[in-house]
Coordinates of C-alpha atoms in Angstrom, one line a residue:
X1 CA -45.1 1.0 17.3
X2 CA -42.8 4.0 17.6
X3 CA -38.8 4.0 16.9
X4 CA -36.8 5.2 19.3
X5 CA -33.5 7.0 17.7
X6 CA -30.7 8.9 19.5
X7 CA -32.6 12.1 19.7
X8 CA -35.5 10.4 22.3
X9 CA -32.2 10.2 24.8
X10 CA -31.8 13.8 26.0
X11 CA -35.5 14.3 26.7
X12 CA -35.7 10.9 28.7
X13 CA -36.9 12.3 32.3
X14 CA -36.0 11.0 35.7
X15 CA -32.8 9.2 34.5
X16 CA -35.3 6.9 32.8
X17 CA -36.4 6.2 28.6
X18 CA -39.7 3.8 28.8
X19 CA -40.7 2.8 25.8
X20 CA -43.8 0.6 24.7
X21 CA -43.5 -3.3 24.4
X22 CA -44.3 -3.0 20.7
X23 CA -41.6 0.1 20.1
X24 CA -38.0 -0.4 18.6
X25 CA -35.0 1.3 20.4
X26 CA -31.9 2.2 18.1
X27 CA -28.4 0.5 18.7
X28 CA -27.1 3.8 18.8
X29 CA -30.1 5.2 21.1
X30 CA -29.1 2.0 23.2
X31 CA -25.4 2.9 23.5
X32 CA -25.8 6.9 24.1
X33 CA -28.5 6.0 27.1
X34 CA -25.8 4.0 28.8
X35 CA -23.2 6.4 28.4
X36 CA -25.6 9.0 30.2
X37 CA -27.0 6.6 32.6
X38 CA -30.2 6.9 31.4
X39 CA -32.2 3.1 32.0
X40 CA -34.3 2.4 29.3
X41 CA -37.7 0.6 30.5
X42 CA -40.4 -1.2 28.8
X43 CA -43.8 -0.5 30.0
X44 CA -45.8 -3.4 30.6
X45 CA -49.7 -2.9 29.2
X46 CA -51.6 -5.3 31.5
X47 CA -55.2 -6.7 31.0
X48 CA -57.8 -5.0 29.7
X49 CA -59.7 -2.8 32.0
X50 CA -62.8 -4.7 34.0
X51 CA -64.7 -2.7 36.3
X52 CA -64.8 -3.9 39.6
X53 CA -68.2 -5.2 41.5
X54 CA -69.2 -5.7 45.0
X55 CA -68.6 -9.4 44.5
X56 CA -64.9 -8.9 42.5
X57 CA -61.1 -7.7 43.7
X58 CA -59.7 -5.1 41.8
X59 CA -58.2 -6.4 38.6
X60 CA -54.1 -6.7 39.3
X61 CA -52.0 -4.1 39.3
X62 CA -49.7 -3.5 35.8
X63 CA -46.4 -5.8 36.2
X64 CA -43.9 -3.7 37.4
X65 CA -41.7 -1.1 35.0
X66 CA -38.4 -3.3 33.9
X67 CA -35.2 -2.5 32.6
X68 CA -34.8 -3.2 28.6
X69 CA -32.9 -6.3 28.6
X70 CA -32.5 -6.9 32.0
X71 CA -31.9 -10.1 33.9
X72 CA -33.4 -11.6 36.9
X73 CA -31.1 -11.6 39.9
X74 CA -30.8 -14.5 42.5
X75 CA -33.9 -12.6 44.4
X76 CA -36.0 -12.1 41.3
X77 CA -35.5 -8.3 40.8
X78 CA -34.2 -7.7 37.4
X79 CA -30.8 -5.5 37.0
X80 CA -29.6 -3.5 34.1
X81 CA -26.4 -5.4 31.9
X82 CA -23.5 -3.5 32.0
X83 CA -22.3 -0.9 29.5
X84 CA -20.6 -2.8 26.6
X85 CA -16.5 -3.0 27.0
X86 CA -15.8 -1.2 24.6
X87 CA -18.7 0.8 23.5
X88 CA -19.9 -0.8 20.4
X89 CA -18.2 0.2 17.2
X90 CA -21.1 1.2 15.3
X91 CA -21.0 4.9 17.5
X92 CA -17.8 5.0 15.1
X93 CA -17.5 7.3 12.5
X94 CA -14.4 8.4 10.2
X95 CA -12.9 10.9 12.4
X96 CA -14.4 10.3 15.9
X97 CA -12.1 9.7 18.9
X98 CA -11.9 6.0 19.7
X99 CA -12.4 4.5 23.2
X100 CA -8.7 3.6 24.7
X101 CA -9.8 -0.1 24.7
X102 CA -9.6 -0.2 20.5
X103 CA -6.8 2.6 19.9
X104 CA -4.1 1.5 17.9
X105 CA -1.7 1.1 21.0
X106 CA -4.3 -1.1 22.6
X107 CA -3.8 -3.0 19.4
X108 CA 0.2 -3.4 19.1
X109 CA 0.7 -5.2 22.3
X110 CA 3.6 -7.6 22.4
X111 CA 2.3 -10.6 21.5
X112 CA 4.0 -14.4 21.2
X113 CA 4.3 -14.8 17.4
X114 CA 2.8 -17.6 15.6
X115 CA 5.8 -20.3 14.7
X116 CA 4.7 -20.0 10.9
X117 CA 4.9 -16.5 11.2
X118 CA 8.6 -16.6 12.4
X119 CA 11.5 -16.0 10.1
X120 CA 12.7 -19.1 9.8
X121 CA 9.5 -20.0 8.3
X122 CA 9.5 -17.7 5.3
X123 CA 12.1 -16.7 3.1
X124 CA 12.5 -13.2 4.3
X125 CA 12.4 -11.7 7.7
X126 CA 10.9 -8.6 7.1
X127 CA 10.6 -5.8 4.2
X128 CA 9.5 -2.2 5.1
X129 CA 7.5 -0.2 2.4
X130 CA 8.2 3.4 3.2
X131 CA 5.2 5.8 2.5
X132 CA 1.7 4.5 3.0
X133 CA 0.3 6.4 0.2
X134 CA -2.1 4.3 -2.8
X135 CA 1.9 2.8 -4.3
X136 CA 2.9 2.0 -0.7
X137 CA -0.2 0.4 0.0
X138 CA 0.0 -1.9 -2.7
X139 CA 3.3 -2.7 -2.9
X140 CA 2.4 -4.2 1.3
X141 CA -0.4 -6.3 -0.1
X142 CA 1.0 -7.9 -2.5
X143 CA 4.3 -8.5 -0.2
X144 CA 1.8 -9.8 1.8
X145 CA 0.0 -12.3 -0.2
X146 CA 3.2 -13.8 -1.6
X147 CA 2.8 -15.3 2.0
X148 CA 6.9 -16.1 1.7
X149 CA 8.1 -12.9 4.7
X150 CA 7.5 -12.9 8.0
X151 CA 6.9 -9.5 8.4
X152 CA 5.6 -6.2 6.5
X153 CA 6.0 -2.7 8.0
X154 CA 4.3 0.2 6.5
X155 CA 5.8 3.2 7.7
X156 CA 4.2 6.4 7.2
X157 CA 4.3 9.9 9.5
X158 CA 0.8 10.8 8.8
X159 CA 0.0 9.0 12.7
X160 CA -2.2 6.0 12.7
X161 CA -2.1 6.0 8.5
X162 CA 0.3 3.2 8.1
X163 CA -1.5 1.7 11.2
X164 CA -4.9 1.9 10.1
X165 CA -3.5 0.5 6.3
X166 CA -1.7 -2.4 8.0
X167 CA -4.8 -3.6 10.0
X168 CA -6.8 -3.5 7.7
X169 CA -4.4 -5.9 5.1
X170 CA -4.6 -8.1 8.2
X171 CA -8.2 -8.2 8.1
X172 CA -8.0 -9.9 4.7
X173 CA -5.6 -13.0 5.6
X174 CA -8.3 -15.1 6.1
X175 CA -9.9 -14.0 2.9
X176 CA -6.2 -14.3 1.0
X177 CA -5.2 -17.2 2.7
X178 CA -2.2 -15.7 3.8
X179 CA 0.2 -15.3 7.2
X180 CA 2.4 -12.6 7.1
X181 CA 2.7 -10.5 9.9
X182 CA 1.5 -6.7 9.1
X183 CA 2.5 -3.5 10.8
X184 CA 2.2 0.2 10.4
X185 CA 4.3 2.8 12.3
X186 CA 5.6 6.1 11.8
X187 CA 9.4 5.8 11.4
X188 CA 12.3 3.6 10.5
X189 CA 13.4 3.3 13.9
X190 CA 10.4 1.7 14.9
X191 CA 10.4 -0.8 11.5
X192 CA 13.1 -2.1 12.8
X193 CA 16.4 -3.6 10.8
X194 CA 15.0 -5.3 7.2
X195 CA 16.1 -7.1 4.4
X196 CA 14.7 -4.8 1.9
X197 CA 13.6 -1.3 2.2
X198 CA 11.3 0.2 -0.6
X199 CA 11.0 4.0 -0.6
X200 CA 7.8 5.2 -2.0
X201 CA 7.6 8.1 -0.1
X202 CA 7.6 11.2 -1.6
X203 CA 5.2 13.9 -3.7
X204 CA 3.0 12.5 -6.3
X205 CA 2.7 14.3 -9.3
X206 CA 0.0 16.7 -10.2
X207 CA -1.6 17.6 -13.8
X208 CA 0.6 19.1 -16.6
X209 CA 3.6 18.3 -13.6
X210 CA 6.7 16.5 -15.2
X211 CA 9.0 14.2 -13.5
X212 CA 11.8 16.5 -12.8
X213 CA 9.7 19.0 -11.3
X214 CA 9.6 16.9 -8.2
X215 CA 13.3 16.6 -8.1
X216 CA 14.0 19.0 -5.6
X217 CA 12.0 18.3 -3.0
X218 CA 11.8 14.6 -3.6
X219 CA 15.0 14.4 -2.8
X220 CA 15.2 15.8 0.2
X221 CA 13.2 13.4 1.5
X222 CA 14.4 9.9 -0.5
X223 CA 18.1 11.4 0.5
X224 CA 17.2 11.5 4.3
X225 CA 15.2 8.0 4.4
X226 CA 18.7 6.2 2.1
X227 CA 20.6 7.6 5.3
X228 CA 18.4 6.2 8.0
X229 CA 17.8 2.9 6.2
X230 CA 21.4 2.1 5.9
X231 CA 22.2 2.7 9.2
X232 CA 19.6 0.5 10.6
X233 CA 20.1 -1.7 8.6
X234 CA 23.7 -1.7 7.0
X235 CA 23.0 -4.9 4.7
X236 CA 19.5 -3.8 3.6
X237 CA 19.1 -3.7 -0.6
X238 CA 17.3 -0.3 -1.1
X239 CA 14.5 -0.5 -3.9
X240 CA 13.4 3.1 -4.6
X241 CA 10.1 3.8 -6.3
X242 CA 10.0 7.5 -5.9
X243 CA 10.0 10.2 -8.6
X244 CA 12.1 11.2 -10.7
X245 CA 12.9 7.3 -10.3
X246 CA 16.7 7.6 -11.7
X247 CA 17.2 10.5 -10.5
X248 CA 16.0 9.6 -7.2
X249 CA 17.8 6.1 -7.4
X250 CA 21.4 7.8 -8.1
X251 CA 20.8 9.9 -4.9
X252 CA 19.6 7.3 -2.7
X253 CA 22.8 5.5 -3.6
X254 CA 25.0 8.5 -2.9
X255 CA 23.2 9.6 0.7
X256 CA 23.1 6.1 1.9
X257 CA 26.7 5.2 1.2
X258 CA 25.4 1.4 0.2
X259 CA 27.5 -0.7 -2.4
X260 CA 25.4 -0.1 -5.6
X261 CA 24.2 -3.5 -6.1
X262 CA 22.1 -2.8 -3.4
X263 CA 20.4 0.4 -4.2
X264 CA 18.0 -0.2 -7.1
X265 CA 15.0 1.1 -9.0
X266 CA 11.7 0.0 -10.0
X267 CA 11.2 1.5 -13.2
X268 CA 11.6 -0.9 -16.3
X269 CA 9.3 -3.5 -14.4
X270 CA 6.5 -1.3 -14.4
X271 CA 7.4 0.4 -17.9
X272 CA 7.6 -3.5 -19.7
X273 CA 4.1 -4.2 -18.3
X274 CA 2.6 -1.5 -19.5
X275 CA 3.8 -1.8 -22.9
X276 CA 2.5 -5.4 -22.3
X277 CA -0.7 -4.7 -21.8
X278 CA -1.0 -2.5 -24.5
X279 CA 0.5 -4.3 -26.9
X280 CA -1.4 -7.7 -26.0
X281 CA -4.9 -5.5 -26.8
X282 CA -3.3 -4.3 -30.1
X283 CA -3.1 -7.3 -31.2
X284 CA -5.5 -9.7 -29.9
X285 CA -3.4 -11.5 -27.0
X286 CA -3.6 -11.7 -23.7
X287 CA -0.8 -9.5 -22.2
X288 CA 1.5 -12.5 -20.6
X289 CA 2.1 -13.4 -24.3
X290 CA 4.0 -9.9 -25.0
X291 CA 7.9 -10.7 -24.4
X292 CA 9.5 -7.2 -24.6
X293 CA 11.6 -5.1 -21.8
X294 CA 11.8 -1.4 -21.5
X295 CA 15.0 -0.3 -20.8
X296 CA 16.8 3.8 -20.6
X297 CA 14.4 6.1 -18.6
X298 CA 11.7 6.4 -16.7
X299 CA 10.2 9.1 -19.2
X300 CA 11.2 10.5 -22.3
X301 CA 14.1 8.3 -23.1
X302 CA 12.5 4.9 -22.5
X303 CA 13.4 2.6 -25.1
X304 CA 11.8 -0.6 -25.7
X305 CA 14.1 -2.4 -28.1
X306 CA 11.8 -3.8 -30.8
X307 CA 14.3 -6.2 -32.1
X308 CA 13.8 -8.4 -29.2
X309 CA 10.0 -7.8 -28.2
X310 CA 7.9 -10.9 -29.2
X311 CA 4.3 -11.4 -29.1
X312 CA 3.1 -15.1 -28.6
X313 CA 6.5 -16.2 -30.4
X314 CA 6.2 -13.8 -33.4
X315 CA 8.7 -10.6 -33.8
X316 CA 6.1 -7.4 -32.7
X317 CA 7.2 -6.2 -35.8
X318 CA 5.3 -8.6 -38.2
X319 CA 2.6 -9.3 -35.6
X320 CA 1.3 -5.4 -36.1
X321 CA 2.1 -2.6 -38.6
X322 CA 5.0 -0.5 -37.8
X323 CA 3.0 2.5 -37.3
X324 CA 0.8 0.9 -34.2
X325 CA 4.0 -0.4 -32.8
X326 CA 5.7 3.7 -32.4
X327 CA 2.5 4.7 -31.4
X328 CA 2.5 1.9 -28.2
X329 CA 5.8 2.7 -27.2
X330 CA 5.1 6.1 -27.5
X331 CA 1.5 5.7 -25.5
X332 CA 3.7 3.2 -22.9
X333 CA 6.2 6.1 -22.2
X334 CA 3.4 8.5 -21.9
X335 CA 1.4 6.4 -19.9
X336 CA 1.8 8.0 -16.5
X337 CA 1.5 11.0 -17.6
X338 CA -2.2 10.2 -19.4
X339 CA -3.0 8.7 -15.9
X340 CA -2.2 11.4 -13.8
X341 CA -4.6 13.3 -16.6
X342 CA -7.5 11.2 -15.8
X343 CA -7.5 10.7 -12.2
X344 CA -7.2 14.9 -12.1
X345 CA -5.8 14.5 -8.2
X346 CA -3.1 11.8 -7.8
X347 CA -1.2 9.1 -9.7
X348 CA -0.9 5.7 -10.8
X349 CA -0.3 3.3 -8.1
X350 CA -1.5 -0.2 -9.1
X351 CA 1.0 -1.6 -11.2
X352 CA 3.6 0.7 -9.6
X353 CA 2.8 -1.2 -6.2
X354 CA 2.7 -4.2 -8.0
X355 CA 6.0 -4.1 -10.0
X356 CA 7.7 -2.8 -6.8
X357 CA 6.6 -5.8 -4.9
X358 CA 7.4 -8.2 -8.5
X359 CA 10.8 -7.1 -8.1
X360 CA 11.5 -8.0 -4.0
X361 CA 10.2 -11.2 -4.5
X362 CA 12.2 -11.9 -7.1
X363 CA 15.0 -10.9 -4.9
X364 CA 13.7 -12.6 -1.8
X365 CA 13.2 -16.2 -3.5
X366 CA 16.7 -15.4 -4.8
X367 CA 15.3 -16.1 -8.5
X368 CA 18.1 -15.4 -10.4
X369 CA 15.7 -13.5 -12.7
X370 CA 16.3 -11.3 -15.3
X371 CA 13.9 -7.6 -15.1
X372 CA 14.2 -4.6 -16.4
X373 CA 15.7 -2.3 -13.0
X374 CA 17.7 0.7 -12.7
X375 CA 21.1 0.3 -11.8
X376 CA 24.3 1.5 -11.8
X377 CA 26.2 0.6 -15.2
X378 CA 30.2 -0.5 -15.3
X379 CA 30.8 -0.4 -19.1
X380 CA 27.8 -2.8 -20.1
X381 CA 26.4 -1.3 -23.3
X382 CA 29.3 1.0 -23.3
X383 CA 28.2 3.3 -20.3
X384 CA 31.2 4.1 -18.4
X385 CA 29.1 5.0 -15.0
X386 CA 25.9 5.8 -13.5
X387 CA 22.4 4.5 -13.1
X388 CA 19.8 3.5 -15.9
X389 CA 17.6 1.3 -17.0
X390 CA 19.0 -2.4 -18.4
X391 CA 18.3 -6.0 -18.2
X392 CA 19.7 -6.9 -14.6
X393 CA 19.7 -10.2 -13.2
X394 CA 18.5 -10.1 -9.8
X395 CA 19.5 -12.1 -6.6
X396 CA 18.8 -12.4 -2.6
X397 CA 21.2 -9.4 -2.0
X398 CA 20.2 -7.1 -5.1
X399 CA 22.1 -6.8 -8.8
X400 CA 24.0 -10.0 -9.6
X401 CA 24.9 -8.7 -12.8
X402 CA 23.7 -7.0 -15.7
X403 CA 22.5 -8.8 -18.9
X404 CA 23.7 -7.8 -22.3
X405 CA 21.9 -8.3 -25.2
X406 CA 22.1 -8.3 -28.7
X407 CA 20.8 -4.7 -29.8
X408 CA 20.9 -2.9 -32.9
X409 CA 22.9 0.3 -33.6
X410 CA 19.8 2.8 -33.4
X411 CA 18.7 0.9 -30.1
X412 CA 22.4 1.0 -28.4
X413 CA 22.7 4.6 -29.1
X414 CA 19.0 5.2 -27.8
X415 CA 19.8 3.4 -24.0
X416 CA 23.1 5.4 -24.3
X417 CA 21.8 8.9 -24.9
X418 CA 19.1 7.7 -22.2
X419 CA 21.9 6.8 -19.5
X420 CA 23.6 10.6 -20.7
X421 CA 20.4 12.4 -20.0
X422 CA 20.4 11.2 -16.8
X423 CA 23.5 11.8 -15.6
X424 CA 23.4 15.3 -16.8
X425 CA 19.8 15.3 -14.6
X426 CA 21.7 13.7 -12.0
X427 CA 24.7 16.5 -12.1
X428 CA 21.8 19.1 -12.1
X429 CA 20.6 17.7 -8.6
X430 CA 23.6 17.6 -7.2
X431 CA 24.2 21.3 -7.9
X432 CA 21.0 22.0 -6.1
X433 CA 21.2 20.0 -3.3
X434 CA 24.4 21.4 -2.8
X435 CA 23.2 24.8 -2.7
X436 CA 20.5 24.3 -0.6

C-alpha cells in the first residue's frame, strides 16, 4: 500500500495519477489533481497469470483503467464527478486566498430575517461594539448570549477582522442556545443607526505604559468615532471603554455633542469586580458574596469606600485585618497594570468585555440598576462638574440619576480629589488637542 500526498500530483504523466487498488490518495492530493485536471485512476490487478495451452483462450484481459470514484453513465462507461463547489475547505490555511464562493461578501447576502430575530422580538434593536480587538470581542459575545438584541455589529477597519470575529460568534448559537443576529464590518456607516454604541477602539497599553500615555492618540480616535456615532445615530447612549477611560469619556461627550446622560464609562463595573474577586479569595467566599463599589478613577485615585463594602453580610473591615483590606484595594487599583505585566504583549480584556456588556444590558432591560459608571457630576458629592466615577442608576436611555451615599469624611474627600485629578487631566487634553 502506498499513500499518495500532494507532492505525487505534479509528476502524474499524461494528465493521469493511477494508483494501486490497495493505495490511499490524500484529500488534499484529491483536490489539487482536480484543480490541474489531472484524473486520478485505479489500476485494476486482474487474475493471476495462467499460461495459455493449445486447448485454452488467453486468460482475460485486465478490467479497464477507471476513474477514482467515478460513476457508471447510462451506457456503462464510468465518468469523473465534478470538481467540488467550492473547493473543499481543508486546502484552507490562515492566510490563503479563499474561493469567491466562501468570501465574506458571498456570506453577507441579504437574507429574510428570522421573526425571532426581529426587533420587536428582543428588547433592543441593535448595539455596535466598536474595535474588534480581545475587549471588543467579548463585550459581542456576551451581548450576544444575553439573547435579548436583535442585532450585534462588530466594526473594525482591519478588513474581514470584525467579519471573521462575528461568524465565528455565530457558529456558537447552537452551542449557546442563543439568536442574535451577528455582524462584522468596517465602519459606522455600514453598522447602521443603534441603540447603544460601545467604543473599545483604541491602543492597548504596553509594559511600564501608564494610562495617560495613551491620551493623545487615543483621543484622536474616540473623539472621531463620538462624532460619527451621534450623527448616525442622534439618540444613541455612548458607552466608552477606551483608555484613559475618564479621560476618554469627557471627550467623547464633548466631540459628540450628546446630552451627558448618554455618554458613559465602563470603569467602576469592572474595577468593583475585581476587588470582588479578590476580596472573596481573601477571605474564603465566593466572589458574588463581596458587596463593595469602586468609585473616583480608573487608576490611581480609585476609591473603594470601605464603610459600605460587605462580605457575605459582615462589614470587610471585621471579616479580614485592616492590613489585607489596603493591600486589596491597593492590588484592585493596580490590577491592570499587573496584567499588562504578565501577558508582556497586550491587556486585559475578559472582564473588561464583560463589564462593558454588564452595563448595556442593564441599560437595555431598562433595570433601573444601580453600578459603579462614569458620568458627569451636577453637585452630587459636592462636585460642581465633570465626569467621574459614582454610584449611577442606570436606565433604557443611559444615567437616570446618580446615587448618593452615606460616606465618611476621608472617603468624600478621596472621590473628590479623584473627580479634581481628572478634570485637571481633562484640561490637559484639551490643551493638546487643541494644538494639534
Amino acid at each position: 500500500m502506498t499513500v499518495f500526498g500532494v507532492d505525487a500530483v505534479p509528476s502524474a504523466g499524461a494528465g493521469e495519477l493511477v494508483v494501486g487498488a490497495k493505495d490511499i490518495v490524500t484529500p488534499l492530493a484529491r483536490e489539487l489533481a482536480r484543480e490541474r485536471g489531472i484524473t486520478i485512476v485505479v489500476a485494476s490487478a486482474g487474475p493471476p497469470s495462467i499460461p495459455a495451452t493449445a486447448n485454452q483462450s488467453p486468460p482475460p484481459a485486465p478490467a479497464a483503467v477507471a476513474p477514482m470514484f467515478a460513476r457508471p453513465s447510462s451506457n456503462g462507461s464510468h465518468t469523473a464527478p465534478p470538481p467540488l463547489e467550492p473547493p473543499a475547505p481543508a486546502l484552507y490555511r490562515r492566510g490563503a486566498p479563499l474561493h469567491p464562493a466562501v468570501a465574506p461578501a458571498a456570506l453577507h447576502q441579504p437574507r429574510i430575517p428570522r421573526p425571532e430575530l426581529t426587533s420587536a422580538a428582543k428588547s433592543v434593536g441593535r448595539v455596535v461594539v466598536v474595535g474588534a480587538g480581545h475587549v471588543g470581542m467579548i463585550t459581542a459575545m456576551k451581548l450576544a448570549e444575553a439573547n435579548i438584541i436583535a442585532e450585534v455589529v462588530l466594526v473594525d477597519i482591519a478588513e474581514g477582522l470584525a467579519a471573521g470575529i462575528a461568524l465565528d460568534l455565530t457558529h456558537s448559537t447552537a452551542l449557546l442556545g442563543f439568536g442574535t443576529t451577528i455582524r462584522g464590518v468596517t465602519s459606522l456607516a455600514e453598522a447602521g443607526p443603534a441603540d447603544y454604541v460601545v467604543i473599545t477602539a483604541g491602543r492597548a497599553r504596553q509594559p511600564g505604559m501608564s494610562r495617560t500615555d495613551l491620551v493623545e492618540v487615543n483621543a484622536g480616535i474616540v473623539g472621531a468615532l463620538a462624532r460619527e456615532a451621534a450623527a448616525i445615530s442622534p439618540q444613541t447612549v455612548l458607552l466608552v471603554v477606551t483608555n484613559p477611560l475618564d479621560e476618554m469619556t469627557h471627550h467623547a461627550w464633548q466631540a459628540s455633542g450628546l446630552p451627558a446622560e448618554r455618554v458613559i464609562g465602563m470603569a467602576g463595573v469592572l474595577d468593583s469586580s475585581r476587588f470582588q474577586a479578590l476580596a472573596g479569595l481573601a477571605a474564603d467566599s465566593p466572589a458574588s458574596t463581596v458587596n463593595a463599589l469602586a468609585l473616583g478613577s480608573h487608576g490611581d485615585e480609585m476609591v473603594i469606600p470601605l464603610s459600605q463594602a460587605r462580605v457575605a453580610g459582615t462589614a470587610i473591615t471585621q471579616a479580614l485585618p485592616n492590613a489585607q483590606v489596603t493591600a486589596l484595594v491597593d492590588r484592585a487599583r493596580n490590577s491592570g497594570a499587573e496584567i499588562v505585566g504578565l501577558l508582556k504583549s497586550g491587556s486585559a480584556f475578559f472582564a473588561p468585555g464583560a463589564s462593558a456588556a454588564r452595563m448595556v444590558l442593564a441599560m437595555a432591560t431598562d433595570s433601573d440598576q444601580i453600578l459603579p459608571a462614569t458620568v458627569r457630576a451636577r453637585g452630587q458629592y459636592g462636585i460642581t462638574d465633570g465626569y467621574v466615577g459614582l454610584p449611577a442608576r442606570l436606565g433604557r436611555n443611559g444615567l437616570r440619576e446618580i446615587v448618593e451615599m452615606p460616606l465618611t469624611p476621608d472617603e468624600l474627600t478621596a472621590v473628590r480629589t479623584a473627580a479634581t485629578r481628572i478634570s485637571e487631566r481633562v484640561a490637559d487634553l484639551e490643551r493638546v488637542t487643541a494644538a494639534s
